[in-house]
PDB file of C-alpha atoms in Angstrom:
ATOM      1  CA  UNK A   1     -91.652-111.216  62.176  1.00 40.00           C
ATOM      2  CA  UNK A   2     -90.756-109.849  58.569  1.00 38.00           C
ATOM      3  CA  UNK A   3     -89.118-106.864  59.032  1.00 38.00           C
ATOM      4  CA  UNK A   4     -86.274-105.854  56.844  1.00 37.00           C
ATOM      5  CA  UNK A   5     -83.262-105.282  57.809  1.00 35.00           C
ATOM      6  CA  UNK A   6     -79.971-103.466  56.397  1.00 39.00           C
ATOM      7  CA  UNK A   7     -76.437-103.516  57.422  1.00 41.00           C
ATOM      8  CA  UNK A   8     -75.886-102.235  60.588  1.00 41.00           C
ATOM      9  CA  UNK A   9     -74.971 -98.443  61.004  1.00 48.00           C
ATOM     10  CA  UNK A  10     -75.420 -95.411  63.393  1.00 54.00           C
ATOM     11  CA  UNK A  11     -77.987 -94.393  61.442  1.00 70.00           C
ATOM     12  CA  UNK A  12     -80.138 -97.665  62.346  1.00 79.00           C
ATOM     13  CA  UNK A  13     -82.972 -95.547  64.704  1.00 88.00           C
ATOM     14  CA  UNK A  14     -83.740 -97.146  68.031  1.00 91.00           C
ATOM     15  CA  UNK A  15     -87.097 -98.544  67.273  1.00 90.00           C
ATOM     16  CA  UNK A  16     -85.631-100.827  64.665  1.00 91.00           C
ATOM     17  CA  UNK A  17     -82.308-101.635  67.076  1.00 91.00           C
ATOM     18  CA  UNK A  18     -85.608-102.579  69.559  1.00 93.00           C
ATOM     19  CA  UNK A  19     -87.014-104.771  66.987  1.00 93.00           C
ATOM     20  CA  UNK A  20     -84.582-106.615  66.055  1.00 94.00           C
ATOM     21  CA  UNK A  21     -83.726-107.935  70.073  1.00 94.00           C
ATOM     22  CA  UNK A  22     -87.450-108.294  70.037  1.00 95.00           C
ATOM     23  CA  UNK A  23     -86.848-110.613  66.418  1.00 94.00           C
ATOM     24  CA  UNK A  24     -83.939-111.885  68.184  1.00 95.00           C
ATOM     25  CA  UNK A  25     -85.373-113.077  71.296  1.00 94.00           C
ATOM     26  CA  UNK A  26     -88.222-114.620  69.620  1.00 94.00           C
ATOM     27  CA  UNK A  27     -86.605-116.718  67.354  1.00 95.00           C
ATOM     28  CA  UNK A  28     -83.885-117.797  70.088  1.00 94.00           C
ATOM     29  CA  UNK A  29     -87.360-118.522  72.401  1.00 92.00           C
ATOM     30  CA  UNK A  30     -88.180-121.228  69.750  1.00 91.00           C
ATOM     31  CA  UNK A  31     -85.328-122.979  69.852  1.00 90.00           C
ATOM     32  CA  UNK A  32     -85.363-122.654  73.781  1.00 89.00           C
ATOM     33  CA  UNK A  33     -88.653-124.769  73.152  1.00 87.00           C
ATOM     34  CA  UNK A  34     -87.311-127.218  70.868  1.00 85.00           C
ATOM     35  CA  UNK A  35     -85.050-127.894  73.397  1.00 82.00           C
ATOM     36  CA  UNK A  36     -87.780-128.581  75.995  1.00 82.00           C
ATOM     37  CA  UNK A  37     -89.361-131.096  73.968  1.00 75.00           C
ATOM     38  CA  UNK A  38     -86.061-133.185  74.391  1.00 76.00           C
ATOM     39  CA  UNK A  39     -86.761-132.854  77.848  1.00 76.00           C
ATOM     40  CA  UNK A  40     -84.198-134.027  80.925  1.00 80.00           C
ATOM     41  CA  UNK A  41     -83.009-136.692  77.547  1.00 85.00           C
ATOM     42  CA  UNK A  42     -79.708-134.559  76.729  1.00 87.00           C
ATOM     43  CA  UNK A  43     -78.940-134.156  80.762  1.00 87.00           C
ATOM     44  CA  UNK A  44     -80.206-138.342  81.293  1.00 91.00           C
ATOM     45  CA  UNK A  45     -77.859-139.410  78.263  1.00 92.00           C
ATOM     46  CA  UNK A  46     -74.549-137.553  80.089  1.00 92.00           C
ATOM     47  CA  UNK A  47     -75.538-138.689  83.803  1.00 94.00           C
ATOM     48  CA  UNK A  48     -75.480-142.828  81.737  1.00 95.00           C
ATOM     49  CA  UNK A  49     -72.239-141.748  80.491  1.00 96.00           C
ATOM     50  CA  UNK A  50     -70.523-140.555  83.517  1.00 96.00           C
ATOM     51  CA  UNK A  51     -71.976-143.631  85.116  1.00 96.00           C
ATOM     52  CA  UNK A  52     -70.432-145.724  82.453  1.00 96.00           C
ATOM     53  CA  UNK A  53     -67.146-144.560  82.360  1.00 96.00           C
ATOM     54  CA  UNK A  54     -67.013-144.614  86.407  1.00 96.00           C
ATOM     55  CA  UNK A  55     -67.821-148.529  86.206  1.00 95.00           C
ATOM     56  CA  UNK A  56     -65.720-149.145  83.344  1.00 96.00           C
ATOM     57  CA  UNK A  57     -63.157-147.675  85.787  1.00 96.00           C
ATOM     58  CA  UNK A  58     -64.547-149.810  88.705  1.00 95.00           C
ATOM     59  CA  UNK A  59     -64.186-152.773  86.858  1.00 95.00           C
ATOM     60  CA  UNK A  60     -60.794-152.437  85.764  1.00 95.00           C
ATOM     61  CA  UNK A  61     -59.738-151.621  89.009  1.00 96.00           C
ATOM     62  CA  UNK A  62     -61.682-154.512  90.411  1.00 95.00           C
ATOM     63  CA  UNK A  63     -59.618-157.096  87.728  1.00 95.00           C
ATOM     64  CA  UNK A  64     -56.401-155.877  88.528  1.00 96.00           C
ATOM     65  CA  UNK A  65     -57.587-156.075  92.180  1.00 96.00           C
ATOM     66  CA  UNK A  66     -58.065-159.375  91.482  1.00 96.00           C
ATOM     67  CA  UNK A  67     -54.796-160.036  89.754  1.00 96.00           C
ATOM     68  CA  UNK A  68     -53.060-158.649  92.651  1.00 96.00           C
ATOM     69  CA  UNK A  69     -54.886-161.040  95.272  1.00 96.00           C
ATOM     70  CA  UNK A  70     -54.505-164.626  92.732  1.00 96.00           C
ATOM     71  CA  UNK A  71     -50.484-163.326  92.226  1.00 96.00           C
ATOM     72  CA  UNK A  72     -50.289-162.686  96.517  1.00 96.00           C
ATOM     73  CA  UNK A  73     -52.151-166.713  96.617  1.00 97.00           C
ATOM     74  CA  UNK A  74     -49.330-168.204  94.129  1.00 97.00           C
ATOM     75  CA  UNK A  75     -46.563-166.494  96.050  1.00 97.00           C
ATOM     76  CA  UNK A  76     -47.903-167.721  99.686  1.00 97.00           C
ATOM     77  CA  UNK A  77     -47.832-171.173  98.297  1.00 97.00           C
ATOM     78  CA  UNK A  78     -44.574-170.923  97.063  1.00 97.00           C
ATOM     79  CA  UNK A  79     -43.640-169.436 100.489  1.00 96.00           C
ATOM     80  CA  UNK A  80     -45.207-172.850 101.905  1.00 97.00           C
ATOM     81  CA  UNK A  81     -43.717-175.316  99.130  1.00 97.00           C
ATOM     82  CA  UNK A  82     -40.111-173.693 100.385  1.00 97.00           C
ATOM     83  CA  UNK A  83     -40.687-174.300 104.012  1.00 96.00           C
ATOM     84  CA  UNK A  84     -42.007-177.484 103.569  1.00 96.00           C
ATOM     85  CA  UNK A  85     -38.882-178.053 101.674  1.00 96.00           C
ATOM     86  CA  UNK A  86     -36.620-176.177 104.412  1.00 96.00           C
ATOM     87  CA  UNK A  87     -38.156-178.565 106.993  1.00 95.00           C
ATOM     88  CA  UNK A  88     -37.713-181.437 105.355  1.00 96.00           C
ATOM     89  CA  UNK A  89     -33.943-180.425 105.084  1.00 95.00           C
ATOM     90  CA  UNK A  90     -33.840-179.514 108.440  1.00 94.00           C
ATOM     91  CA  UNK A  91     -35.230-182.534 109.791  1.00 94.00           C
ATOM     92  CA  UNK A  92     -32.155-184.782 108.023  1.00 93.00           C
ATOM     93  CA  UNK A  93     -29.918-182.742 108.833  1.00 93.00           C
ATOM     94  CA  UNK A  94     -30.631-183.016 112.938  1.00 92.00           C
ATOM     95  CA  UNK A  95     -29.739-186.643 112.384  1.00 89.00           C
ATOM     96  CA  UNK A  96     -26.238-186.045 111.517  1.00 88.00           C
ATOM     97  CA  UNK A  97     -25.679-183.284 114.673  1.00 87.00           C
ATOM     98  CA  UNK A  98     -22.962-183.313 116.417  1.00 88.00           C
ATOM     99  CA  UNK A  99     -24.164-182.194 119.313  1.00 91.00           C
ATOM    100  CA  UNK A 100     -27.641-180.595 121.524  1.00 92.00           C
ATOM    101  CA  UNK A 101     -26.348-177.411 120.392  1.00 93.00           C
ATOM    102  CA  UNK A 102     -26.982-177.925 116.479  1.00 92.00           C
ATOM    103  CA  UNK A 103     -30.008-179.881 117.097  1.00 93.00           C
ATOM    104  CA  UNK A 104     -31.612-177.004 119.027  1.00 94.00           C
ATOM    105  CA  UNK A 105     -30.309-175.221 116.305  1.00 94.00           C
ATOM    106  CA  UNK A 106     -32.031-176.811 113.481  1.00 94.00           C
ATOM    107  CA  UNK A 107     -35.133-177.725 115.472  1.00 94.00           C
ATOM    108  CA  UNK A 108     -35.868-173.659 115.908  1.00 96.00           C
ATOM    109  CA  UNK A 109     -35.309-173.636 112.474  1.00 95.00           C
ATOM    110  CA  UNK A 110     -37.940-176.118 112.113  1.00 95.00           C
ATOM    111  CA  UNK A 111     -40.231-174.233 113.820  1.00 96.00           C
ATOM    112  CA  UNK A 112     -39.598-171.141 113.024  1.00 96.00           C
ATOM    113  CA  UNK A 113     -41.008-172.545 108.972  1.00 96.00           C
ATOM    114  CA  UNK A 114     -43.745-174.281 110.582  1.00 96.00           C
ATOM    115  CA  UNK A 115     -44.984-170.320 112.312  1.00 97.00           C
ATOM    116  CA  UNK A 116     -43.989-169.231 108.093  1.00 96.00           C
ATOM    117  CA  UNK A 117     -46.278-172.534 106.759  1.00 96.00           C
ATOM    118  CA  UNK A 118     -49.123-171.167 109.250  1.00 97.00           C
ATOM    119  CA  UNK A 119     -48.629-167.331 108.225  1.00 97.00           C
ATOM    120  CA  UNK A 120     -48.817-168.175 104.949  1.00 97.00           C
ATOM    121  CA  UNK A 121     -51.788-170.247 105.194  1.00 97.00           C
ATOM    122  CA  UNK A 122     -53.699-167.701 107.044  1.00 97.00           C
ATOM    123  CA  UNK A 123     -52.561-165.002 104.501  1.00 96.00           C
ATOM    124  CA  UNK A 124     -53.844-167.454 101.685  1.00 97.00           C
ATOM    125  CA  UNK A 125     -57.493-167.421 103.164  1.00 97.00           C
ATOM    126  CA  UNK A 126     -57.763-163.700 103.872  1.00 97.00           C
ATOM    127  CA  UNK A 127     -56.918-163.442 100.376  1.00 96.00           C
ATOM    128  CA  UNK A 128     -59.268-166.060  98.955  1.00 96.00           C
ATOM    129  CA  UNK A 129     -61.910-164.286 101.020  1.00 97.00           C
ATOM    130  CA  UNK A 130     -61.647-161.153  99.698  1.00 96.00           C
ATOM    131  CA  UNK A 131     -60.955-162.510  96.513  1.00 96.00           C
ATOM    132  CA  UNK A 132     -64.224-164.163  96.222  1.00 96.00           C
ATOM    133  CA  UNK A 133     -65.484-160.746  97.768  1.00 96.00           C
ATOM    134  CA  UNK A 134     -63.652-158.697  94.625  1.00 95.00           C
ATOM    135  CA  UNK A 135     -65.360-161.306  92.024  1.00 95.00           C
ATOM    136  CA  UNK A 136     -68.824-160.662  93.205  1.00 96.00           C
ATOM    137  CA  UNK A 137     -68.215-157.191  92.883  1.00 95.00           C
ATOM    138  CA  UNK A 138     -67.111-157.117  89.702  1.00 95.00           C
ATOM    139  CA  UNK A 139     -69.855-159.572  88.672  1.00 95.00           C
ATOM    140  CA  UNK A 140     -72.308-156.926  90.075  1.00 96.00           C
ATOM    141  CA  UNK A 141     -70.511-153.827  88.434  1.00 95.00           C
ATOM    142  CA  UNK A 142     -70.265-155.444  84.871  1.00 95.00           C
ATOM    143  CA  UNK A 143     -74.397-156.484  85.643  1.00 96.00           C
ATOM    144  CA  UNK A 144     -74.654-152.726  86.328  1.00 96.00           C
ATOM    145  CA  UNK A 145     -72.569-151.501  83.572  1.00 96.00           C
ATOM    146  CA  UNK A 146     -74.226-153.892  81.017  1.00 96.00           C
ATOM    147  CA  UNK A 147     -77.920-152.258  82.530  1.00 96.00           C
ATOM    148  CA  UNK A 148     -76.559-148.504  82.271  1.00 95.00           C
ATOM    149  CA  UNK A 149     -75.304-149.721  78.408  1.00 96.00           C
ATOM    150  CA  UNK A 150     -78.494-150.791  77.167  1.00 95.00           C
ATOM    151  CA  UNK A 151     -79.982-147.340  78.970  1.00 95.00           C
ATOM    152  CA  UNK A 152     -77.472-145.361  77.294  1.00 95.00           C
ATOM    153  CA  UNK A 153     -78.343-147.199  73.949  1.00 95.00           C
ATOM    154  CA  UNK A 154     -82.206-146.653  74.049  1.00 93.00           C
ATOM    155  CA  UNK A 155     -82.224-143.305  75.277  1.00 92.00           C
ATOM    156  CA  UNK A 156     -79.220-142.304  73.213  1.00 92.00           C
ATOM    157  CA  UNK A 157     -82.431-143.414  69.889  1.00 91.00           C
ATOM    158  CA  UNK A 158     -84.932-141.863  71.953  1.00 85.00           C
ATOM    159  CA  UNK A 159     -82.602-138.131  71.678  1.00 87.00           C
ATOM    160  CA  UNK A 160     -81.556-138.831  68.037  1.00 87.00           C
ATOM    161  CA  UNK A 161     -85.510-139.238  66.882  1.00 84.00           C
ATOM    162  CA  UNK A 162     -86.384-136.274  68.825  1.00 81.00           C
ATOM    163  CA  UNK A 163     -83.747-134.468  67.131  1.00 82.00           C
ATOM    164  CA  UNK A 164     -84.528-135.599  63.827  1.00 82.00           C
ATOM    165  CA  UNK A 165     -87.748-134.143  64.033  1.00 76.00           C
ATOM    166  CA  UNK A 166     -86.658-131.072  65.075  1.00 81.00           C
ATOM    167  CA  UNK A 167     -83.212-130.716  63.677  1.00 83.00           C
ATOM    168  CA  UNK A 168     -84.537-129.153  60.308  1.00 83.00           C
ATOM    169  CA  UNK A 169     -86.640-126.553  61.903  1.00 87.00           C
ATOM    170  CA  UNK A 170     -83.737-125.695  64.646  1.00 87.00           C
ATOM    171  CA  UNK A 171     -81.230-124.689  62.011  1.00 88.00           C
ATOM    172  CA  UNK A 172     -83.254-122.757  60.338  1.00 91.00           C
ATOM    173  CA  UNK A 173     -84.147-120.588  63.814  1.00 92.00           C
ATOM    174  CA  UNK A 174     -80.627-120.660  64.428  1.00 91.00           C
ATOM    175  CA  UNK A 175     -79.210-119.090  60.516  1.00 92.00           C
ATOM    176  CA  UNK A 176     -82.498-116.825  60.895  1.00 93.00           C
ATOM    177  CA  UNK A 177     -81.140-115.870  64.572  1.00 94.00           C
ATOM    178  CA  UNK A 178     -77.614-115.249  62.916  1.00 93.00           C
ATOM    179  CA  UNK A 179     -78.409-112.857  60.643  1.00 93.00           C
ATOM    180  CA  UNK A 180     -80.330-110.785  63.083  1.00 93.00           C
ATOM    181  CA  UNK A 181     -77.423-111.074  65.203  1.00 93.00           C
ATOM    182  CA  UNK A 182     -75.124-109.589  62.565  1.00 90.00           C
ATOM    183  CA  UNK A 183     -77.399-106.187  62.460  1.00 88.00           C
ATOM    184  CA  UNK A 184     -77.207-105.611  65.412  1.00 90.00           C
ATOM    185  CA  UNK A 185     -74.163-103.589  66.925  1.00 91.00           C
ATOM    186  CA  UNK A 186     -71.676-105.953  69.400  1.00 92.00           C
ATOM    187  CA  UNK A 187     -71.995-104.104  72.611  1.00 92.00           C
ATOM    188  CA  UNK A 188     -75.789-104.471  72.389  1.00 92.00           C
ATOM    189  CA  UNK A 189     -75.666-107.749  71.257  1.00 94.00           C
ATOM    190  CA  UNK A 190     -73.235-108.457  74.340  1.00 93.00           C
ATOM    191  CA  UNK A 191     -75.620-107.276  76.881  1.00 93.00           C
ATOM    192  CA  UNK A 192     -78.394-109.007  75.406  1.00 95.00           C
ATOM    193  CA  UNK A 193     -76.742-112.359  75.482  1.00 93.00           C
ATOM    194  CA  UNK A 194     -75.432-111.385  79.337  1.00 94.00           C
ATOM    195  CA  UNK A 195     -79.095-110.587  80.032  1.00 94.00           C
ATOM    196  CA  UNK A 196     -80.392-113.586  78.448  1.00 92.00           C
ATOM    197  CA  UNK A 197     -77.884-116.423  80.042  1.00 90.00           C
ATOM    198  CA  UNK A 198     -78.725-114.792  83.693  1.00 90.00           C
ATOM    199  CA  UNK A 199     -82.586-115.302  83.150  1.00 89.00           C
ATOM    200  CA  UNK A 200     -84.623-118.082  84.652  1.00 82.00           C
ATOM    201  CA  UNK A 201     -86.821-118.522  81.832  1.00 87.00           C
ATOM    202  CA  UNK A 202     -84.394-116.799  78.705  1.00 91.00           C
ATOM    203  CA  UNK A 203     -85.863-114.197  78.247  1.00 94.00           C
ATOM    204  CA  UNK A 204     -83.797-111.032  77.978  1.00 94.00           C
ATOM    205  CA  UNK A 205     -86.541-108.906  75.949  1.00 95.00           C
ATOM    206  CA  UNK A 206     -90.157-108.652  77.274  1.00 95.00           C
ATOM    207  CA  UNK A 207     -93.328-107.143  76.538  1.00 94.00           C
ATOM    208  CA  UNK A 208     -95.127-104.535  78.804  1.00 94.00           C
ATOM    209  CA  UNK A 209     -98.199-106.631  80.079  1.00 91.00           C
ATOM    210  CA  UNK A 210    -100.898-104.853  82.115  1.00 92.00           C
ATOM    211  CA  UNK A 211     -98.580-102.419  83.116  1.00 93.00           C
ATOM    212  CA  UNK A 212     -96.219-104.701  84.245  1.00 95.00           C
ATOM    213  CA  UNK A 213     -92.742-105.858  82.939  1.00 93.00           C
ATOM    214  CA  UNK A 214     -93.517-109.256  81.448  1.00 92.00           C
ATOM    215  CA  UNK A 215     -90.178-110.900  82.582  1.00 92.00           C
ATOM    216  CA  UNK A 216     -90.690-110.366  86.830  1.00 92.00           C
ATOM    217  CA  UNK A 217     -94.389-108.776  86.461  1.00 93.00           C
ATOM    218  CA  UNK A 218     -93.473-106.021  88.562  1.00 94.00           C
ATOM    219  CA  UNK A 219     -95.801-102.215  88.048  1.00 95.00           C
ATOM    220  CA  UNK A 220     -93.993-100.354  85.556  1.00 93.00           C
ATOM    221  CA  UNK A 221     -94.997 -96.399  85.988  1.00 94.00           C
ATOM    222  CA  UNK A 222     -97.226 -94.489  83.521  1.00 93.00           C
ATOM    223  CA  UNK A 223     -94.135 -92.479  82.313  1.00 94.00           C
ATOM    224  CA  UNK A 224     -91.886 -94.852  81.809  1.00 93.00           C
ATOM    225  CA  UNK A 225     -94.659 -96.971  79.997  1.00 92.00           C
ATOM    226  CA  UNK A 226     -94.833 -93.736  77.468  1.00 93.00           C
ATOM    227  CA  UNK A 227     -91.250 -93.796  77.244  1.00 93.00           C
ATOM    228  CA  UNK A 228     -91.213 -97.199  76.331  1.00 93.00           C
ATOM    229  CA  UNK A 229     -94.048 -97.155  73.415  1.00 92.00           C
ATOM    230  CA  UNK A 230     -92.572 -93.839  72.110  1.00 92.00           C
ATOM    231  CA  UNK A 231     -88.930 -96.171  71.064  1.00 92.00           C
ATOM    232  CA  UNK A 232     -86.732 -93.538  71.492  1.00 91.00           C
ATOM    233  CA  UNK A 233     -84.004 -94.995  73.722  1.00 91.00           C
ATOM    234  CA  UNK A 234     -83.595 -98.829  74.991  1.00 92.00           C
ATOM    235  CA  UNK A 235     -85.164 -98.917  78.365  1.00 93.00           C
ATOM    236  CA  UNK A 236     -84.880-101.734  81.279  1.00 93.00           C
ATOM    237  CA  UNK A 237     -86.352-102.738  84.099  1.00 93.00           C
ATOM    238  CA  UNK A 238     -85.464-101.524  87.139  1.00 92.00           C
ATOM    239  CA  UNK A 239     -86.081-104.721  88.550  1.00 92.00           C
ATOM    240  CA  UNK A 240     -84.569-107.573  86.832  1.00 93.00           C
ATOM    241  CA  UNK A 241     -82.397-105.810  83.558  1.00 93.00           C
ATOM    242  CA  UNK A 242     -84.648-106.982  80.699  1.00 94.00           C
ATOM    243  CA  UNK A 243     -85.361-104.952  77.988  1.00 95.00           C
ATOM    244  CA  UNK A 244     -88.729-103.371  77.669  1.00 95.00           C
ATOM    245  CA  UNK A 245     -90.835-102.998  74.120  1.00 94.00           C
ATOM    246  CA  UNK A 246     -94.232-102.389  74.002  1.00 93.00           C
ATOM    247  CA  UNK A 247     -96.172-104.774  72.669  1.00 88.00           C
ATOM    248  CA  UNK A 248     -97.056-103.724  69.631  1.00 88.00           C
ATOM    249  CA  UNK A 249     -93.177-103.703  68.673  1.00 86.00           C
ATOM    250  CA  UNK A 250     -93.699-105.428  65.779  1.00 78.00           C
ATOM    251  CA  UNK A 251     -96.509-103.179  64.120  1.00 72.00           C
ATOM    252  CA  UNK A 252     -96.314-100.055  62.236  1.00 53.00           C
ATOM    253  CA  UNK A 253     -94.029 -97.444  63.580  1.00 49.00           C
ATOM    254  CA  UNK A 254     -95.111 -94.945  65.969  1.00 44.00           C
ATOM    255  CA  UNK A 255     -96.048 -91.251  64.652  1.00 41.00           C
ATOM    256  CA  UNK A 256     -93.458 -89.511  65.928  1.00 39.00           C
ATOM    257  CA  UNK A 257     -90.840 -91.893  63.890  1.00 41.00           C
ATOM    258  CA  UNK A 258     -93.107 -92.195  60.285  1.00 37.00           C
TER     259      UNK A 258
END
């Protein structure tokens, strides 16, 4: 891949248009397998980070949970401290009536805070029950989120050696990619990088391979083969939109365009 290449104008015939996609997709098929060697690391790294930040969230919400339940505990004590109080005042009180009236009176009122003392301290153990049910969650979720941390942190070192490696050699297929890129006119460009992002594999030029197209292998006719070798106008196939070259793109140019 050492052709030279000039600024791009409309005098740029369409063998060398055809050789630079071919360049193009070439270089951009090297980076496509740097990224393989990372592997599912870039995609594992994000799913540990999602998972993160959703039990970071679970475990706030599970503390102020918590809050919520010790504050409702306090108050229902209170509640019981005031009755107890209430009853107490109550209680002296029906020894200074006047008459059954008042005492029947107060003595409602007596048990009316005795129903409020048992309310309370029924409220007080559903609360202490699923208290103790919210702190063994959050135990577990800050277990889990400590686990999914020390994931993150080792595969996080696993992605940046990888990357080291390759880092050097990437940008330099990337800059070399570039200024391919910026000889070759936009729309074409455009529906190379449409064609591109829609194939499986990335590949939006291909090679003619035993008469076939060498993106979805299916028969390419005899004429269409000659049309292809000859370079004379960018061809696709009729199948799945890649763009055809012969393979011998890269070697000297045809007859009919010395």
């Amino acid at each position: 891949m050492n052709t030279q290449y000039q600024q791009e104008d409309k005098s740029v015939p369409i063998s060398e248009k055809l050789k630079a996609l071919f360049e193009l997709q070439s270089v951009n098929s090297e980076v496509d397998k740097i990224k393989t060697l990372r592997g599912e690391l870039p995609l594992e790294v994000q799913d540990l980070e999602d998972d993160i930040t959703g039990l970071s969230t679970r475990v706030s919400n599970y503390s102020e949970d918590i809050k919520t339940l010790e504050t409702s505990i306090a108050n229902k004590k209170a509640a019981i401290k005031e009755s107890e109080a209430l009853i107490v005042k109550y209680t002296e009180q029906q020894n200074n009536v006047r008459n059954n009236r008042e005492y029947d009176s107060l003595n409602k009122e007596i048990e009316f805070q005795k129903l409020e003392i048992e309310l309370s301290e029924k409220r007080i153990r559903e609360f202490t029950a699923e208290l103790f049910t919210k702190k063994e969650s959050i135990e577990t979720a800050k277990k889990l989120l400590s686990e999914r941390e020390e994931d993150l942190d080792r595969k996080k070192k696993e992605l940046e050696e990888i990357t080291a490696e390759t880092k050097i050699e990437e940008e330099k297929l990337k800059g070399k990619a570039e200024k391919i890129e910026n000889i070759i006119e936009p729309r074409l460009l455009t529906a190379f990088k449409r064609i591109r992002k829609n194939a499986r594999n990335g590949l939006a030029v291909v090679t003619v391979q035993r008469d076939a197209c060498g993106g979805c292998f299916n028969k390419i006719p005899p004429q269409r083969q000659l049309d292809i070798a000859n370079r004379k106008k960018i061809i696709v196939c009729e199948y799945c939109g890649r763009i055809l070259v012969d393979k011998d793109i890269l070697e000297k140019e045809v007859a009919s365009e010395d």
